[in-house]
């Protein structure tokens, strides 16, 4: 491919090839402080290809694929090339990673213990993780938490944090501008802007820790905290995992253990500040 | 070209010892889309691979184990649903019979062969056990039922696994007509509920799909199957059986191709046509992309030409095109 870059993020390495210069240049800039692993064997290949024979030049349109692809993935505009590259890496992980149980969740760490937040898109888990990451927690990732199949530890996958719509303004008020990527307007999920994790998150990206609390956040409701039973937690996490079925018995054992050992709460909150207070309160109360 | 790299690694697994990192990247990028990474992972000696490659191949072995387990489970479910033994084809058959071709093999769908007169019963049995139609399109459904060698594909509503129910080997419009009845008559029982084709018929069946049908997409794996299956056959019996199915020329070509790409012994002389097929089979680059677009398109047209008389082909391609289907 004409333009390429190799990156390591947490335990996984990616070789990203693109028909266009722009997405690779933007990645290189935002991931400048991550280990550059060009010349090594990559776990995954990501390809950003023209969606049709002429689509490299005329109304450029990106088809995201690689080692693992989805035939019916919708093509994206070149102006969203950075997002396409990020989605390409997600896609490889979601479909191909087997070395941990993947939980579609954000996670942050403090004092050697991990707080995990999972929920649908729009639940506020990315925003919460980004804000906590700016306030003394170590950000581990906003997309996937990697659960070790043997030890039960959670490992980071600290890619760029993807902030959507209102969350962009909220987090931009706390994070320095040089760690923010370009504003991508009008994507399938509205406006998106990426945030580079703080230096400590990158420096310690191979370091796992034990999970201590699981939250199911829900943004846009009056503040509330509810316990969640183990059966429901188990079901929700199998749905939040892209490789639970593929892992078979080891995945089942890891998830069972996680559900039994990690207390879980559903939390509703009307604003970011309310959420911060709730999270801190539950963190301090945890047993 | 990474297609050639992949073929070389399967033919001589110890040859990977000389690969550098870009070489490994290209090999893995080709093996994954060709669905041969599990096979590769089982053939390559770990000691010859760099540390970064070992977990990748270990994952592939794990996936292959799961594929095999799932495939056997699906076969068992189908036998249960039909209340009768099932005759397995392709990947599931290779795994169930413990053949070399099944080692590390990717298995997509469950393929079974049943007598044409039993099709209505089979369809009803599968539907009551939870299998549903995949194709919602009336044209496709009618097309399958009128002209194809199989029912429209079905998928299980809970397990998301596909089943292809074949009543003969090639589409009814195809030029060759392998004798499905004879294949069923000679099938070999491997358990009380599962049977497979005889070794010679297995080769004929695999060759029919590689060379007398289809556009050779994914053909490197099918040819690997054939290469492995040829170990178990008696040459004379195979030749006789191939003639019986009207496949003599194709089987002979498959033997030449398998020997040329995967064989270690003396190679037979290749024809120009053999070389074109090989050129098509190896059309993949170091990023895993398919190359040689025009050649691939030509093979795509040929696959339809082999399946249908010209007027029917024109009508079919026009209908599919109008519905928005683009081949390449």
Short mmCIF file of N, CA and C in Angstrom, two decimals, chain B residues 219-319:
data_model
loop_
_atom_site.label_atom_id
_atom_site.label_comp_id
_atom_site.label_asym_id
_atom_site.label_seq_id
_atom_site.Cartn_x
_atom_site.Cartn_y
_atom_site.Cartn_z
N UNK B 219 -9.43 -20.73 -3.93
CA UNK B 219 -9.05 -22.01 -4.54
C UNK B 219 -7.80 -22.63 -3.96
N UNK B 220 -6.92 -21.81 -3.36
CA UNK B 220 -5.70 -22.39 -2.79
C UNK B 220 -6.04 -23.40 -1.70
N UNK B 221 -7.09 -23.10 -0.93
CA UNK B 221 -7.50 -24.03 0.12
C UNK B 221 -8.11 -25.29 -0.49
N UNK B 222 -8.97 -25.11 -1.50
CA UNK B 222 -9.57 -26.29 -2.12
C UNK B 222 -8.52 -27.18 -2.74
N UNK B 223 -7.50 -26.54 -3.33
CA UNK B 223 -6.44 -27.34 -3.93
C UNK B 223 -5.62 -28.05 -2.84
N UNK B 224 -5.46 -27.39 -1.70
CA UNK B 224 -4.79 -28.05 -0.58
C UNK B 224 -5.58 -29.29 -0.13
N UNK B 225 -6.91 -29.13 -0.05
CA UNK B 225 -7.77 -30.29 0.27
C UNK B 225 -7.46 -31.44 -0.68
N UNK B 226 -7.48 -31.11 -1.98
CA UNK B 226 -7.28 -32.15 -3.00
C UNK B 226 -5.89 -32.80 -2.84
N UNK B 227 -4.89 -31.94 -2.64
CA UNK B 227 -3.53 -32.45 -2.44
C UNK B 227 -3.51 -33.47 -1.29
N UNK B 228 -4.18 -33.15 -0.19
CA UNK B 228 -4.19 -34.07 0.96
C UNK B 228 -5.01 -35.32 0.64
N UNK B 229 -6.18 -35.13 0.01
CA UNK B 229 -7.06 -36.26 -0.26
C UNK B 229 -6.42 -37.26 -1.22
N UNK B 230 -5.57 -36.77 -2.11
CA UNK B 230 -4.95 -37.65 -3.10
C UNK B 230 -4.05 -38.71 -2.44
N UNK B 231 -3.58 -38.41 -1.21
CA UNK B 231 -2.75 -39.38 -0.49
C UNK B 231 -3.50 -40.70 -0.23
N UNK B 232 -4.84 -40.60 -0.12
CA UNK B 232 -5.62 -41.77 0.31
C UNK B 232 -6.22 -42.58 -0.82
N UNK B 233 -5.97 -42.19 -2.07
CA UNK B 233 -6.69 -42.86 -3.15
C UNK B 233 -5.78 -43.81 -3.94
N UNK B 234 -6.46 -44.73 -4.56
CA UNK B 234 -5.80 -45.63 -5.47
C UNK B 234 -5.90 -44.99 -6.87
N UNK B 235 -4.77 -44.80 -7.55
CA UNK B 235 -4.75 -44.03 -8.80
C UNK B 235 -5.69 -44.62 -9.85
N UNK B 236 -5.70 -45.94 -9.97
CA UNK B 236 -6.54 -46.55 -11.01
C UNK B 236 -8.02 -46.40 -10.68
N UNK B 237 -8.33 -46.66 -9.41
CA UNK B 237 -9.74 -46.51 -9.01
C UNK B 237 -10.20 -45.07 -9.21
N UNK B 238 -9.30 -44.12 -8.89
CA UNK B 238 -9.66 -42.71 -9.05
C UNK B 238 -9.94 -42.39 -10.52
N UNK B 239 -9.06 -42.86 -11.40
CA UNK B 239 -9.24 -42.58 -12.83
C UNK B 239 -10.57 -43.14 -13.31
N UNK B 240 -10.89 -44.37 -12.87
CA UNK B 240 -12.14 -44.99 -13.30
C UNK B 240 -13.35 -44.21 -12.78
N UNK B 241 -13.24 -43.83 -11.52
CA UNK B 241 -14.34 -43.11 -10.91
C UNK B 241 -14.53 -41.74 -11.58
N UNK B 242 -13.42 -41.07 -11.87
CA UNK B 242 -13.50 -39.75 -12.52
C UNK B 242 -14.19 -39.87 -13.87
N UNK B 243 -13.87 -40.93 -14.63
CA UNK B 243 -14.53 -41.14 -15.93
C UNK B 243 -16.02 -41.32 -15.74
N UNK B 244 -16.38 -42.11 -14.77
CA UNK B 244 -17.78 -42.37 -14.47
C UNK B 244 -18.56 -41.07 -14.23
N UNK B 245 -17.89 -40.12 -13.56
CA UNK B 245 -18.55 -38.84 -13.25
C UNK B 245 -18.37 -37.81 -14.37
N UNK B 246 -17.71 -38.21 -15.44
CA UNK B 246 -17.45 -37.24 -16.52
C UNK B 246 -16.44 -36.18 -16.13
N UNK B 247 -15.52 -36.55 -15.20
CA UNK B 247 -14.59 -35.56 -14.66
C UNK B 247 -13.14 -35.91 -14.94
N UNK B 248 -12.89 -36.81 -15.87
CA UNK B 248 -11.53 -37.29 -16.08
C UNK B 248 -10.53 -36.17 -16.33
N UNK B 249 -10.89 -35.28 -17.22
CA UNK B 249 -9.98 -34.18 -17.59
C UNK B 249 -9.72 -33.28 -16.37
N UNK B 250 -10.77 -32.98 -15.62
CA UNK B 250 -10.61 -32.09 -14.47
C UNK B 250 -9.78 -32.72 -13.36
N UNK B 251 -10.03 -34.00 -13.12
CA UNK B 251 -9.25 -34.67 -12.07
C UNK B 251 -7.77 -34.71 -12.44
N UNK B 252 -7.51 -34.99 -13.72
CA UNK B 252 -6.11 -35.03 -14.16
C UNK B 252 -5.46 -33.65 -14.00
N UNK B 253 -6.22 -32.60 -14.32
CA UNK B 253 -5.66 -31.25 -14.16
C UNK B 253 -5.41 -30.94 -12.68
N UNK B 254 -6.36 -31.32 -11.84
CA UNK B 254 -6.19 -31.06 -10.40
C UNK B 254 -4.94 -31.76 -9.88
N UNK B 255 -4.69 -32.97 -10.38
CA UNK B 255 -3.49 -33.69 -9.95
C UNK B 255 -2.23 -32.93 -10.37
N UNK B 256 -2.25 -32.40 -11.59
CA UNK B 256 -1.08 -31.62 -12.06
C UNK B 256 -0.91 -30.36 -11.21
N UNK B 257 -2.03 -29.67 -10.95
CA UNK B 257 -1.94 -28.41 -10.18
C UNK B 257 -1.48 -28.67 -8.75
N UNK B 258 -2.04 -29.71 -8.12
CA UNK B 258 -1.66 -30.01 -6.74
C UNK B 258 -0.18 -30.37 -6.67
N UNK B 259 0.28 -31.14 -7.64
CA UNK B 259 1.70 -31.52 -7.65
C UNK B 259 2.58 -30.29 -7.87
N UNK B 260 2.13 -29.40 -8.76
CA UNK B 260 2.94 -28.22 -9.07
C UNK B 260 3.03 -27.28 -7.88
N UNK B 261 1.92 -27.08 -7.15
CA UNK B 261 1.94 -26.10 -6.06
C UNK B 261 2.34 -26.71 -4.72
N UNK B 262 1.84 -27.89 -4.41
CA UNK B 262 2.06 -28.45 -3.06
C UNK B 262 2.91 -29.70 -3.04
N UNK B 263 3.16 -30.28 -4.21
CA UNK B 263 3.85 -31.56 -4.24
C UNK B 263 5.35 -31.43 -4.06
N UNK B 264 5.97 -32.50 -3.58
CA UNK B 264 7.41 -32.45 -3.38
C UNK B 264 8.14 -33.29 -4.43
N UNK B 265 7.38 -34.13 -5.13
CA UNK B 265 8.05 -35.03 -6.08
C UNK B 265 8.18 -34.43 -7.47
N UNK B 266 8.24 -35.30 -8.46
CA UNK B 266 8.40 -34.88 -9.84
C UNK B 266 7.09 -34.23 -10.32
N UNK B 267 7.22 -33.10 -11.01
CA UNK B 267 6.02 -32.43 -11.51
C UNK B 267 5.75 -32.84 -12.95
N UNK B 268 4.46 -32.92 -13.24
CA UNK B 268 4.10 -33.19 -14.63
C UNK B 268 4.17 -31.90 -15.41
N UNK B 269 4.23 -32.05 -16.72
CA UNK B 269 4.27 -30.90 -17.61
C UNK B 269 2.95 -30.12 -17.51
N UNK B 270 3.07 -28.81 -17.37
CA UNK B 270 1.87 -27.98 -17.23
C UNK B 270 1.42 -27.43 -18.58
N UNK B 271 0.12 -27.36 -18.79
CA UNK B 271 -0.40 -26.75 -20.01
C UNK B 271 -0.52 -25.24 -19.79
N UNK B 272 -0.81 -24.53 -20.89
CA UNK B 272 -1.01 -23.08 -20.79
C UNK B 272 -2.20 -22.80 -19.86
N UNK B 273 -3.23 -23.62 -20.00
CA UNK B 273 -4.42 -23.46 -19.16
C UNK B 273 -4.09 -23.67 -17.68
N UNK B 274 -3.27 -24.69 -17.40
CA UNK B 274 -2.81 -24.91 -16.01
C UNK B 274 -2.15 -23.65 -15.47
N UNK B 275 -1.28 -23.06 -16.31
CA UNK B 275 -0.54 -21.88 -15.85
C UNK B 275 -1.46 -20.70 -15.58
N UNK B 276 -2.51 -20.57 -16.40
CA UNK B 276 -3.48 -19.49 -16.17
C UNK B 276 -4.20 -19.69 -14.84
N UNK B 277 -4.59 -20.94 -14.59
CA UNK B 277 -5.28 -21.25 -13.33
C UNK B 277 -4.36 -20.94 -12.15
N UNK B 278 -3.11 -21.35 -12.26
CA UNK B 278 -2.16 -21.08 -11.17
C UNK B 278 -1.98 -19.58 -10.97
N UNK B 279 -1.92 -18.87 -12.08
CA UNK B 279 -1.77 -17.42 -12.00
C UNK B 279 -2.95 -16.81 -11.25
N UNK B 280 -4.13 -17.35 -11.52
CA UNK B 280 -5.33 -16.88 -10.82
C UNK B 280 -5.28 -17.26 -9.33
N UNK B 281 -4.87 -18.49 -9.05
CA UNK B 281 -4.85 -18.96 -7.66
C UNK B 281 -3.90 -18.14 -6.79
N UNK B 282 -2.80 -17.68 -7.38
CA UNK B 282 -1.77 -17.00 -6.59
C UNK B 282 -1.96 -15.48 -6.55
N UNK B 283 -3.12 -15.00 -7.04
CA UNK B 283 -3.31 -13.55 -7.18
C UNK B 283 -3.59 -12.87 -5.85
N UNK B 284 -2.57 -12.72 -5.03
CA UNK B 284 -2.74 -11.99 -3.78
C UNK B 284 -1.42 -11.30 -3.43
N UNK B 285 -1.51 -10.06 -2.87
CA UNK B 285 -0.28 -9.34 -2.58
C UNK B 285 0.06 -9.38 -1.09
N UNK B 286 1.15 -8.72 -0.72
CA UNK B 286 1.68 -8.79 0.63
C UNK B 286 0.81 -8.12 1.68
N UNK B 287 -0.22 -7.41 1.24
CA UNK B 287 -1.19 -6.82 2.17
C UNK B 287 -2.45 -7.67 2.23
N UNK B 288 -2.46 -8.82 1.55
CA UNK B 288 -3.63 -9.67 1.57
C UNK B 288 -4.67 -9.29 0.53
N UNK B 289 -4.35 -8.29 -0.32
CA UNK B 289 -5.33 -7.87 -1.33
C UNK B 289 -5.31 -8.80 -2.53
N UNK B 290 -6.47 -9.00 -3.12
CA UNK B 290 -6.52 -9.75 -4.37
C UNK B 290 -6.00 -8.87 -5.50
N UNK B 291 -5.17 -9.43 -6.33
CA UNK B 291 -4.59 -8.67 -7.45
C UNK B 291 -5.10 -9.27 -8.77
N UNK B 292 -4.58 -8.79 -9.90
CA UNK B 292 -4.93 -9.31 -11.23
C UNK B 292 -6.43 -9.28 -11.46
N UNK B 293 -6.95 -8.07 -11.37
CA UNK B 293 -8.38 -7.84 -11.42
C UNK B 293 -9.04 -8.38 -12.69
N UNK B 294 -8.42 -8.10 -13.81
CA UNK B 294 -9.02 -8.54 -15.08
C UNK B 294 -9.09 -10.05 -15.17
N UNK B 295 -8.01 -10.68 -14.74
CA UNK B 295 -7.95 -12.14 -14.77
C UNK B 295 -9.03 -12.73 -13.86
N UNK B 296 -9.19 -12.13 -12.68
CA UNK B 296 -10.22 -12.61 -11.77
C UNK B 296 -11.60 -12.45 -12.38
N UNK B 297 -11.81 -11.31 -13.04
CA UNK B 297 -13.11 -11.08 -13.67
C UNK B 297 -13.37 -12.11 -14.77
N UNK B 298 -12.33 -12.42 -15.51
CA UNK B 298 -12.48 -13.42 -16.58
C UNK B 298 -12.90 -14.76 -15.98
N UNK B 299 -12.29 -15.13 -14.85
CA UNK B 299 -12.65 -16.41 -14.21
C UNK B 299 -14.06 -16.36 -13.63
N UNK B 300 -14.45 -15.18 -13.21
CA UNK B 300 -15.82 -15.03 -12.70
C UNK B 300 -16.83 -15.28 -13.83
N UNK B 301 -16.56 -14.67 -14.98
CA UNK B 301 -17.45 -14.89 -16.12
C UNK B 301 -17.46 -16.36 -16.52
N UNK B 302 -16.25 -16.95 -16.52
CA UNK B 302 -16.15 -18.35 -16.90
C UNK B 302 -16.99 -19.24 -15.97
N UNK B 303 -16.96 -18.93 -14.67
CA UNK B 303 -17.69 -19.78 -13.72
C UNK B 303 -19.17 -19.80 -14.07
N UNK B 304 -19.68 -18.65 -14.50
CA UNK B 304 -21.10 -18.61 -14.88
C UNK B 304 -21.32 -19.30 -16.22
N UNK B 305 -20.36 -19.12 -17.11
CA UNK B 305 -20.44 -19.77 -18.43
C UNK B 305 -20.54 -21.29 -18.25
N UNK B 306 -19.77 -21.82 -17.30
CA UNK B 306 -19.78 -23.26 -17.07
C UNK B 306 -21.09 -23.72 -16.46
N UNK B 307 -21.72 -22.81 -15.72
CA UNK B 307 -22.93 -23.21 -15.00
C UNK B 307 -24.18 -23.15 -15.86
N UNK B 308 -24.17 -22.26 -16.86
CA UNK B 308 -25.45 -21.99 -17.53
C UNK B 308 -25.29 -21.87 -19.03
N UNK B 309 -26.35 -22.21 -19.76
CA UNK B 309 -26.38 -21.90 -21.19
C UNK B 309 -26.37 -20.38 -21.39
N UNK B 310 -25.85 -19.89 -22.54
CA UNK B 310 -25.59 -18.46 -22.72
C UNK B 310 -26.79 -17.53 -22.49
N UNK B 311 -27.96 -17.87 -23.00
CA UNK B 311 -29.09 -16.94 -22.84
C UNK B 311 -29.50 -16.82 -21.38
N UNK B 312 -29.46 -17.97 -20.73
CA UNK B 312 -29.83 -17.97 -19.32
C UNK B 312 -28.82 -17.16 -18.51
N UNK B 313 -27.55 -17.31 -18.87
CA UNK B 313 -26.49 -16.57 -18.19
C UNK B 313 -26.72 -15.07 -18.34
N UNK B 314 -27.02 -14.63 -19.56
CA UNK B 314 -27.22 -13.21 -19.82
C UNK B 314 -28.39 -12.68 -18.97
N UNK B 315 -29.46 -13.45 -18.94
CA UNK B 315 -30.64 -13.01 -18.19
C UNK B 315 -30.32 -12.94 -16.69
N UNK B 316 -29.60 -13.97 -16.21
CA UNK B 316 -29.26 -14.03 -14.78
C UNK B 316 -28.35 -12.86 -14.38
N UNK B 317 -27.29 -12.64 -15.16
CA UNK B 317 -26.36 -11.56 -14.80
C UNK B 317 -27.05 -10.21 -14.85
N UNK B 318 -27.96 -10.03 -15.84
CA UNK B 318 -28.68 -8.77 -15.95
C UNK B 318 -29.56 -8.55 -14.71
N UNK B 319 -30.26 -9.60 -14.31
CA UNK B 319 -31.14 -9.49 -13.14
C UNK B 319 -30.33 -9.13 -11.90
#
